[in-house]
mmCIF file of C-alpha atoms in Angstrom:
data_model
loop_
_atom_site.group_PDB
_atom_site.id
_atom_site.type_symbol
_atom_site.label_atom_id
_atom_site.label_comp_id
_atom_site.label_asym_id
_atom_site.label_seq_id
_atom_site.Cartn_x
_atom_site.Cartn_y
_atom_site.Cartn_z
ATOM 1 C CA UNK D 1 155.091 121.551 182.176
ATOM 2 C CA UNK D 2 151.811 123.349 182.746
ATOM 3 C CA UNK D 3 148.796 121.562 181.155
ATOM 4 C CA UNK D 4 146.303 123.115 178.821
ATOM 5 C CA UNK D 5 142.782 123.380 180.367
ATOM 6 C CA UNK D 6 140.869 125.520 177.847
ATOM 7 C CA UNK D 7 141.386 126.475 174.177
ATOM 8 C CA UNK D 8 139.523 129.342 172.710
ATOM 9 C CA UNK D 9 139.288 129.139 169.044
ATOM 10 C CA UNK D 10 138.423 131.989 166.604
ATOM 11 C CA UNK D 11 136.909 130.456 163.570
ATOM 12 C CA UNK D 12 137.447 131.955 160.018
ATOM 13 C CA UNK D 13 137.457 130.474 156.370
ATOM 14 C CA UNK D 14 141.114 129.731 156.077
ATOM 15 C CA UNK D 15 143.200 131.005 159.070
ATOM 16 C CA UNK D 16 142.157 130.097 162.539
ATOM 17 C CA UNK D 17 143.396 131.597 165.945
ATOM 18 C CA UNK D 18 143.833 129.317 168.874
ATOM 19 C CA UNK D 19 144.469 130.661 172.448
ATOM 20 C CA UNK D 20 145.284 128.044 175.184
ATOM 21 C CA UNK D 21 145.222 128.755 178.834
ATOM 22 C CA UNK D 22 145.766 126.721 182.024
ATOM 23 C CA UNK D 23 143.302 126.355 184.855
ATOM 24 C CA UNK D 24 144.169 129.602 186.405
ATOM 25 C CA UNK D 25 143.630 131.446 183.021
ATOM 26 C CA UNK D 26 147.362 131.856 182.362
ATOM 27 C CA UNK D 27 148.246 132.063 178.572
ATOM 28 C CA UNK D 28 150.210 129.032 177.410
ATOM 29 C CA UNK D 29 150.103 129.584 173.617
ATOM 30 C CA UNK D 30 148.620 131.862 170.956
ATOM 31 C CA UNK D 31 149.016 130.584 167.419
ATOM 32 C CA UNK D 32 147.541 130.912 163.951
ATOM 33 C CA UNK D 33 146.528 127.558 162.105
ATOM 34 C CA UNK D 34 145.485 126.945 158.653
ATOM 35 C CA UNK D 35 142.415 125.003 157.796
ATOM 36 C CA UNK D 36 144.644 122.015 156.808
ATOM 37 C CA UNK D 37 146.393 122.017 160.175
ATOM 38 C CA UNK D 38 143.285 122.567 162.540
ATOM 39 C CA UNK D 39 142.354 118.960 163.222
ATOM 40 C CA UNK D 40 145.772 117.654 163.235
ATOM 41 C CA UNK D 41 146.663 120.404 165.969
ATOM 42 C CA UNK D 42 143.646 119.394 168.228
ATOM 43 C CA UNK D 43 144.454 115.516 167.750
ATOM 44 C CA UNK D 44 147.889 116.224 169.225
ATOM 45 C CA UNK D 45 146.331 118.080 172.241
ATOM 46 C CA UNK D 46 145.275 116.201 175.490
ATOM 47 C CA UNK D 47 141.503 116.377 175.957
ATOM 48 C CA UNK D 48 140.352 119.674 177.069
ATOM 49 C CA UNK D 49 137.717 122.297 176.751
ATOM 50 C CA UNK D 50 137.584 123.925 173.243
ATOM 51 C CA UNK D 51 135.503 126.963 173.088
ATOM 52 C CA UNK D 52 134.223 128.677 169.988
ATOM 53 C CA UNK D 53 131.617 131.299 168.979
ATOM 54 C CA UNK D 54 128.341 129.932 167.830
ATOM 55 C CA UNK D 55 128.850 131.310 164.213
ATOM 56 C CA UNK D 56 129.106 129.805 160.540
ATOM 57 C CA UNK D 57 130.627 126.362 160.356
ATOM 58 C CA UNK D 58 130.942 126.434 164.281
ATOM 59 C CA UNK D 59 128.620 123.170 164.561
ATOM 60 C CA UNK D 60 130.654 121.479 162.006
ATOM 61 C CA UNK D 61 133.898 122.219 163.657
ATOM 62 C CA UNK D 62 132.311 121.203 167.092
ATOM 63 C CA UNK D 63 131.334 117.846 165.985
ATOM 64 C CA UNK D 64 134.862 117.250 164.376
ATOM 65 C CA UNK D 65 136.751 118.290 167.313
ATOM 66 C CA UNK D 66 134.346 116.620 169.828
ATOM 67 C CA UNK D 67 135.195 113.305 167.958
ATOM 68 C CA UNK D 68 138.711 113.742 168.944
ATOM 69 C CA UNK D 69 137.853 113.614 172.573
ATOM 70 C CA UNK D 70 137.581 117.127 173.398
ATOM 71 C CA UNK D 71 134.755 118.820 175.284
ATOM 72 C CA UNK D 72 133.275 121.633 172.852
ATOM 73 C CA UNK D 73 131.451 124.700 174.177
ATOM 74 C CA UNK D 74 129.746 127.085 171.647
ATOM 75 C CA UNK D 75 129.180 130.613 173.102
ATOM 76 C CA UNK D 76 126.863 133.292 171.528
ATOM 77 C CA UNK D 77 128.966 135.857 169.890
ATOM 78 C CA UNK D 78 127.216 138.804 171.866
ATOM 79 C CA UNK D 79 128.391 137.053 175.215
ATOM 80 C CA UNK D 80 131.981 137.042 174.087
ATOM 81 C CA UNK D 81 132.049 140.626 173.162
ATOM 82 C CA UNK D 82 132.387 142.118 176.606
ATOM 83 C CA UNK D 83 135.598 140.157 177.213
ATOM 84 C CA UNK D 84 137.352 141.630 174.397
ATOM 85 C CA UNK D 85 139.775 144.026 176.287
ATOM 86 C CA UNK D 86 140.948 146.443 173.732
ATOM 87 C CA UNK D 87 141.002 146.622 169.940
ATOM 88 C CA UNK D 88 139.814 143.838 167.801
ATOM 89 C CA UNK D 89 141.924 141.149 166.086
ATOM 90 C CA UNK D 90 141.897 137.360 165.884
ATOM 91 C CA UNK D 91 144.191 136.976 168.937
ATOM 92 C CA UNK D 92 142.287 139.114 171.079
ATOM 93 C CA UNK D 93 139.015 137.359 170.028
ATOM 94 C CA UNK D 94 140.396 133.968 170.691
ATOM 95 C CA UNK D 95 141.537 135.131 174.208
ATOM 96 C CA UNK D 96 138.056 136.709 174.921
ATOM 97 C CA UNK D 97 136.332 133.269 173.895
ATOM 98 C CA UNK D 98 138.651 131.499 176.253
ATOM 99 C CA UNK D 99 137.961 133.827 179.018
ATOM 100 C CA UNK D 100 134.168 133.920 178.525
ATOM 101 C CA UNK D 101 133.956 129.964 178.268
ATOM 102 C CA UNK D 102 135.639 129.768 181.723
ATOM 103 C CA UNK D 103 133.035 131.864 183.425
ATOM 104 C CA UNK D 104 130.737 129.354 185.828
ATOM 105 C CA UNK D 105 127.557 131.230 184.863
ATOM 106 C CA UNK D 106 128.179 131.360 181.058
ATOM 107 C CA UNK D 107 125.449 130.025 178.758
ATOM 108 C CA UNK D 108 126.137 127.645 175.910
ATOM 109 C CA UNK D 109 124.729 126.525 172.526
ATOM 110 C CA UNK D 110 124.119 123.092 171.931
ATOM 111 C CA UNK D 111 125.953 121.529 168.953
ATOM 112 C CA UNK D 112 123.639 120.535 166.247
ATOM 113 C CA UNK D 113 123.735 117.113 164.386
ATOM 114 C CA UNK D 114 124.369 116.710 160.668
ATOM 115 C CA UNK D 115 120.773 115.648 160.406
ATOM 116 C CA UNK D 116 119.414 118.806 162.078
ATOM 117 C CA UNK D 117 121.466 120.753 159.668
ATOM 118 C CA UNK D 118 120.095 118.851 156.633
ATOM 119 C CA UNK D 119 116.491 119.775 157.880
ATOM 120 C CA UNK D 120 117.481 123.363 158.565
ATOM 121 C CA UNK D 121 118.823 123.482 154.990
ATOM 122 C CA UNK D 122 115.354 122.368 153.583
ATOM 123 C CA UNK D 123 113.702 124.919 155.846
ATOM 124 C CA UNK D 124 115.937 127.844 155.055
ATOM 125 C CA UNK D 125 116.040 127.012 151.303
ATOM 126 C CA UNK D 126 112.198 127.174 151.054
ATOM 127 C CA UNK D 127 112.453 130.439 153.103
ATOM 128 C CA UNK D 128 114.750 131.749 150.537
ATOM 129 C CA UNK D 129 112.615 130.936 147.511
ATOM 130 C CA UNK D 130 109.588 132.301 149.042
ATOM 131 C CA UNK D 131 111.345 135.747 149.684
ATOM 132 C CA UNK D 132 112.551 135.593 146.058
ATOM 133 C CA UNK D 133 108.969 134.828 144.805
ATOM 134 C CA UNK D 134 107.620 137.682 147.004
ATOM 135 C CA UNK D 135 110.322 139.867 145.414
ATOM 136 C CA UNK D 136 109.513 138.947 141.908
ATOM 137 C CA UNK D 137 105.756 139.425 142.334
ATOM 138 C CA UNK D 138 106.308 142.757 143.870
ATOM 139 C CA UNK D 139 108.609 143.688 140.771
ATOM 140 C CA UNK D 140 105.528 142.685 138.481
ATOM 141 C CA UNK D 141 103.066 144.693 140.435
ATOM 142 C CA UNK D 142 105.289 147.755 140.534
ATOM 143 C CA UNK D 143 106.061 147.528 136.676
ATOM 144 C CA UNK D 144 102.414 146.986 135.846
ATOM 145 C CA UNK D 145 101.481 149.991 137.901
ATOM 146 C CA UNK D 146 103.392 152.332 135.568
ATOM 147 C CA UNK D 147 100.992 151.117 132.907
ATOM 148 C CA UNK D 148 97.895 151.488 134.850
ATOM 149 C CA UNK D 149 97.360 147.915 135.648
ATOM 150 C CA UNK D 150 96.495 147.138 139.200
ATOM 151 C CA UNK D 151 95.169 144.228 141.222
ATOM 152 C CA UNK D 152 94.641 143.539 145.030
ATOM 153 C CA UNK D 153 97.632 142.183 146.901
ATOM 154 C CA UNK D 154 98.057 138.377 147.637
ATOM 155 C CA UNK D 155 98.125 135.189 145.416
ATOM 156 C CA UNK D 156 94.452 135.905 144.068
ATOM 157 C CA UNK D 157 95.488 139.375 143.125
ATOM 158 C CA UNK D 158 98.499 138.175 141.341
ATOM 159 C CA UNK D 159 96.455 135.896 139.298
ATOM 160 C CA UNK D 160 94.062 138.746 138.478
ATOM 161 C CA UNK D 161 97.170 140.822 137.370
ATOM 162 C CA UNK D 162 98.265 138.048 135.072
ATOM 163 C CA UNK D 163 94.774 138.200 133.349
ATOM 164 C CA UNK D 164 95.169 141.942 133.107
ATOM 165 C CA UNK D 165 98.725 141.671 131.378
ATOM 166 C CA UNK D 166 97.137 139.146 128.889
ATOM 167 C CA UNK D 167 94.229 141.425 128.155
ATOM 168 C CA UNK D 168 96.140 144.665 127.876
ATOM 169 C CA UNK D 169 96.333 145.914 124.250
ATOM 170 C CA UNK D 170 98.392 149.071 124.702
ATOM 171 C CA UNK D 171 101.379 147.360 126.553
ATOM 172 C CA UNK D 172 104.579 147.962 124.744
ATOM 173 C CA UNK D 173 106.046 144.676 123.311
ATOM 174 C CA UNK D 174 109.427 145.070 125.314
ATOM 175 C CA UNK D 175 107.438 145.389 128.701
ATOM 176 C CA UNK D 176 105.263 142.385 127.858
ATOM 177 C CA UNK D 177 108.389 140.361 127.267
ATOM 178 C CA UNK D 178 109.969 141.388 130.576
ATOM 179 C CA UNK D 179 106.784 140.707 132.514
ATOM 180 C CA UNK D 180 106.383 137.221 130.941
ATOM 181 C CA UNK D 181 110.050 136.503 131.918
ATOM 182 C CA UNK D 182 109.223 137.436 135.521
ATOM 183 C CA UNK D 183 106.166 135.540 135.630
ATOM 184 C CA UNK D 184 107.830 132.468 134.145
ATOM 185 C CA UNK D 185 110.370 132.903 136.980
ATOM 186 C CA UNK D 186 107.676 133.083 139.586
ATOM 187 C CA UNK D 187 106.009 129.787 138.206
ATOM 188 C CA UNK D 188 109.405 128.072 138.542
ATOM 189 C CA UNK D 189 109.896 129.241 142.030
ATOM 190 C CA UNK D 190 106.433 128.100 143.127
ATOM 191 C CA UNK D 191 107.259 124.533 141.657
ATOM 192 C CA UNK D 192 110.428 124.391 143.643
ATOM 193 C CA UNK D 193 108.698 125.728 146.853
ATOM 194 C CA UNK D 194 106.090 122.959 146.441
ATOM 195 C CA UNK D 195 108.918 120.373 146.091
ATOM 196 C CA UNK D 196 110.466 121.580 149.358
ATOM 197 C CA UNK D 197 107.140 121.712 151.056
ATOM 198 C CA UNK D 198 106.588 118.070 150.356
ATOM 199 C CA UNK D 199 109.934 117.043 151.601
ATOM 200 C CA UNK D 200 109.302 119.047 154.820
ATOM 201 C CA UNK D 201 105.874 117.383 155.196
ATOM 202 C CA UNK D 202 107.633 113.843 154.788
ATOM 203 C CA UNK D 203 110.434 114.679 157.061
ATOM 204 C CA UNK D 204 107.972 115.962 159.876
ATOM 205 C CA UNK D 205 105.715 112.868 159.564
ATOM 206 C CA UNK D 206 108.744 110.394 160.088
ATOM 207 C CA UNK D 207 109.382 111.987 163.546
ATOM 208 C CA UNK D 208 106.995 111.116 166.480
ATOM 209 C CA UNK D 209 107.780 114.503 168.202
ATOM 210 C CA UNK D 210 107.031 116.467 165.165
ATOM 211 C CA UNK D 211 103.767 114.742 164.734
ATOM 212 C CA UNK D 212 102.833 115.577 168.316
ATOM 213 C CA UNK D 213 103.830 119.051 167.682
ATOM 214 C CA UNK D 214 101.288 119.293 164.818
ATOM 215 C CA UNK D 215 98.574 118.447 167.231
ATOM 216 C CA UNK D 216 98.836 122.037 168.698
ATOM 217 C CA UNK D 217 96.483 124.446 166.959
ATOM 218 C CA UNK D 218 98.294 126.585 164.332
ATOM 219 C CA UNK D 219 101.485 124.354 164.000
ATOM 220 C CA UNK D 220 101.782 122.649 160.755
ATOM 221 C CA UNK D 221 104.636 120.638 159.219
ATOM 222 C CA UNK D 222 106.742 123.681 158.549
ATOM 223 C CA UNK D 223 107.009 125.053 162.005
ATOM 224 C CA UNK D 224 107.138 121.558 163.539
ATOM 225 C CA UNK D 225 110.265 120.913 161.327
ATOM 226 C CA UNK D 226 111.612 124.179 162.225
ATOM 227 C CA UNK D 227 111.328 123.626 165.925
ATOM 228 C CA UNK D 228 113.626 120.619 165.618
ATOM 229 C CA UNK D 229 115.955 121.881 163.096
ATOM 230 C CA UNK D 230 116.634 125.430 164.369
ATOM 231 C CA UNK D 231 115.676 125.214 168.065
ATOM 232 C CA UNK D 232 117.819 123.983 170.974
ATOM 233 C CA UNK D 233 117.111 120.785 172.912
ATOM 234 C CA UNK D 234 114.024 121.569 174.975
ATOM 235 C CA UNK D 235 115.421 119.565 177.830
ATOM 236 C CA UNK D 236 118.033 122.232 178.452
ATOM 237 C CA UNK D 237 115.350 124.455 179.848
ATOM 238 C CA UNK D 238 113.888 124.033 183.428
ATOM 239 C CA UNK D 239 110.385 124.933 182.445
ATOM 240 C CA UNK D 240 108.116 126.202 179.424
ATOM 241 C CA UNK D 241 108.576 129.748 180.797
ATOM 242 C CA UNK D 242 112.201 129.543 180.315
ATOM 243 C CA UNK D 243 111.875 128.411 176.917
ATOM 244 C CA UNK D 244 109.327 131.010 175.965
ATOM 245 C CA UNK D 245 111.777 133.588 177.419
ATOM 246 C CA UNK D 246 114.629 132.236 175.449
ATOM 247 C CA UNK D 247 112.317 132.706 172.383
ATOM 248 C CA UNK D 248 111.981 136.335 173.165
ATOM 249 C CA UNK D 249 108.181 136.132 173.619
ATOM 250 C CA UNK D 250 108.198 137.806 177.006
ATOM 251 C CA UNK D 251 108.288 141.627 178.152
ATOM 252 C CA UNK D 252 111.770 143.425 178.284
ATOM 253 C CA UNK D 253 112.673 144.424 181.750
ATOM 254 C CA UNK D 254 113.994 148.071 182.741
ATOM 255 C CA UNK D 255 113.464 147.417 186.542
ATOM 256 C CA UNK D 256 115.453 149.323 189.239
ATOM 257 C CA UNK D 257 115.259 150.108 192.831
ATOM 258 C CA UNK D 258 112.397 147.719 193.444
ATOM 259 C CA UNK D 259 110.183 149.166 190.603
ATOM 260 C CA UNK D 260 109.274 146.857 187.921
ATOM 261 C CA UNK D 261 109.077 148.274 184.435
ATOM 262 C CA UNK D 262 108.030 146.179 181.588
ATOM 263 C CA UNK D 263 108.343 147.159 177.882
ATOM 264 C CA UNK D 264 107.952 145.384 174.637
ATOM 265 C CA UNK D 265 108.948 141.819 174.006
ATOM 266 C CA UNK D 266 112.648 141.251 174.220
ATOM 267 C CA UNK D 267 112.881 139.563 170.658
ATOM 268 C CA UNK D 268 115.800 137.435 172.026
ATOM 269 C CA UNK D 269 116.535 133.719 170.698
ATOM 270 C CA UNK D 270 115.845 132.461 167.291
ATOM 271 C CA UNK D 271 114.153 135.052 165.126
ATOM 272 C CA UNK D 272 112.629 132.594 162.768
ATOM 273 C CA UNK D 273 111.209 130.443 165.172
ATOM 274 C CA UNK D 274 109.596 133.390 167.056
ATOM 275 C CA UNK D 275 108.128 134.638 163.859
ATOM 276 C CA UNK D 276 106.725 131.152 163.133
ATOM 277 C CA UNK D 277 105.131 131.027 166.540
ATOM 278 C CA UNK D 278 103.620 134.470 166.083
ATOM 279 C CA UNK D 279 102.299 133.414 162.673
ATOM 280 C CA UNK D 280 100.674 130.422 164.250
ATOM 281 C CA UNK D 281 99.050 132.277 166.899
ATOM 282 C CA UNK D 282 97.775 134.718 164.571
ATOM 283 C CA UNK D 283 96.264 132.018 162.258
ATOM 284 C CA UNK D 284 94.424 130.367 165.407
ATOM 285 C CA UNK D 285 92.883 133.802 166.261
ATOM 286 C CA UNK D 286 92.020 134.597 162.686
ATOM 287 C CA UNK D 287 90.298 131.179 162.322
ATOM 288 C CA UNK D 288 88.346 131.838 165.611
ATOM 289 C CA UNK D 289 87.177 135.176 164.203
ATOM 290 C CA UNK D 290 86.070 133.659 160.899
ATOM 291 C CA UNK D 291 84.236 130.687 162.236
ATOM 292 C CA UNK D 292 82.725 132.551 165.227
ATOM 293 C CA UNK D 293 83.545 129.476 167.504
ATOM 294 C CA UNK D 294 83.999 129.718 171.345
ATOM 295 C CA UNK D 295 87.657 129.600 171.971
ATOM 296 C CA UNK D 296 89.638 128.786 175.081
ATOM 297 C CA UNK D 297 88.233 130.859 177.883
ATOM 298 C CA UNK D 298 91.526 132.122 178.569
ATOM 299 C CA UNK D 299 91.946 133.295 175.086
ATOM 300 C CA UNK D 300 88.356 134.668 174.992
ATOM 301 C CA UNK D 301 88.855 136.961 178.044
ATOM 302 C CA UNK D 302 92.321 138.076 176.632
ATOM 303 C CA UNK D 303 90.771 139.063 173.197
ATOM 304 C CA UNK D 304 87.875 140.932 175.036
ATOM 305 C CA UNK D 305 90.106 143.078 177.106
ATOM 306 C CA UNK D 306 93.376 143.535 175.037
ATOM 307 C CA UNK D 307 94.392 144.498 171.508
ATOM 308 C CA UNK D 308 94.710 141.760 168.900
ATOM 309 C CA UNK D 309 98.449 141.885 168.645
ATOM 310 C CA UNK D 310 98.907 141.661 172.335
ATOM 311 C CA UNK D 311 96.644 138.477 172.395
ATOM 312 C CA UNK D 312 98.482 137.129 169.410
ATOM 313 C CA UNK D 313 101.863 137.502 171.392
ATOM 314 C CA UNK D 314 100.346 136.117 174.516
ATOM 315 C CA UNK D 315 99.091 133.048 172.666
ATOM 316 C CA UNK D 316 102.479 132.697 170.743
ATOM 317 C CA UNK D 317 104.038 132.626 174.432
ATOM 318 C CA UNK D 318 101.579 129.819 175.412
ATOM 319 C CA UNK D 319 102.345 127.761 172.290
ATOM 320 C CA UNK D 320 105.949 128.094 173.058
ATOM 321 C CA UNK D 321 105.329 126.585 176.497
ATOM 322 C CA UNK D 322 103.127 123.866 175.039
ATOM 323 C CA UNK D 323 105.788 122.953 172.527
ATOM 324 C CA UNK D 324 108.404 122.629 175.475
ATOM 325 C CA UNK D 325 106.077 120.310 177.302
ATOM 326 C CA UNK D 326 105.411 118.137 174.321
ATOM 327 C CA UNK D 327 109.076 117.666 173.837
ATOM 328 C CA UNK D 328 110.104 117.104 177.432
ATOM 329 C CA UNK D 329 107.014 115.201 178.594
ATOM 330 C CA UNK D 330 105.855 113.655 175.434
ATOM 331 C CA UNK D 331 102.071 113.078 174.610
ATOM 332 C CA UNK D 332 99.773 114.838 172.328
ATOM 333 C CA UNK D 333 98.241 118.211 172.845
ATOM 334 C CA UNK D 334 94.491 118.131 173.916
ATOM 335 C CA UNK D 335 92.732 121.596 174.239
ATOM 336 C CA UNK D 336 89.252 123.097 174.284
ATOM 337 C CA UNK D 337 90.448 125.671 171.690
ATOM 338 C CA UNK D 338 89.161 125.092 168.299
ATOM 339 C CA UNK D 339 90.608 126.140 164.977
#
């Protein structure tokens, strides 16, 4: 009897599709499995390669199936798409996953631990609450503009707007009630955000790697925690350049015929981490401009000859390479750059 070498698993909420193949790629079975049947099915299979798309719940199923003795491989969804032959259904997707995972040059996603997911939950929950707070503040600002009440943007502007609402005598009672309701919601969100930020600071201080990352100018507890919770293992990259390239902080290439054509940054990898690194770089440059200190000579020359955002992106690339070095080689960052 032919032995199963690789199983492609198309994930879903309730009904899963499994596609088994031998070493030559020949299909041995294709069957649907309910959520209750899934682990029982894999426990009855001999140890083999199990491939899945790196999507929602993939890390959970990866940990559970790996505990049964299988080798689990998670593939980015956009790497699987080219292997879908024609049409789209669960069986075709599972076959494509199986085919993609068998390629010797395929790149895989590291399975995250339950601890990493817990830390990521703290970070993403704070991110959600910050977005909700911003939406509520913008709603208050927009409603007040209809009654001629205006204030500068930012937290100080919002505080000034609250004072204008309290002093306004011609504001309709219904509008005042709605605005007070929104402001109470904003105050509640700020309290919840503060709780999560304290939790993130505690988690960051517990980990020596996170403490080392916070020695990098611009990086605080939030970014340090996000690097470990959302990012891959830095040891999976050969160099800091590869890590920065995965982050999408390098120019996109449109080269052909020996002619190099570089465009905007690729914006690949984790969007949240890239955004945080760019914010960290922008904070460093803004701090330098305000304090009028002498920065790192490399950064000083860059700021003198290139636009600010180009310098911010280049510094974000450098921060990403430093993050890789500290995670792989250890130590604490020491730099002539002042913040």
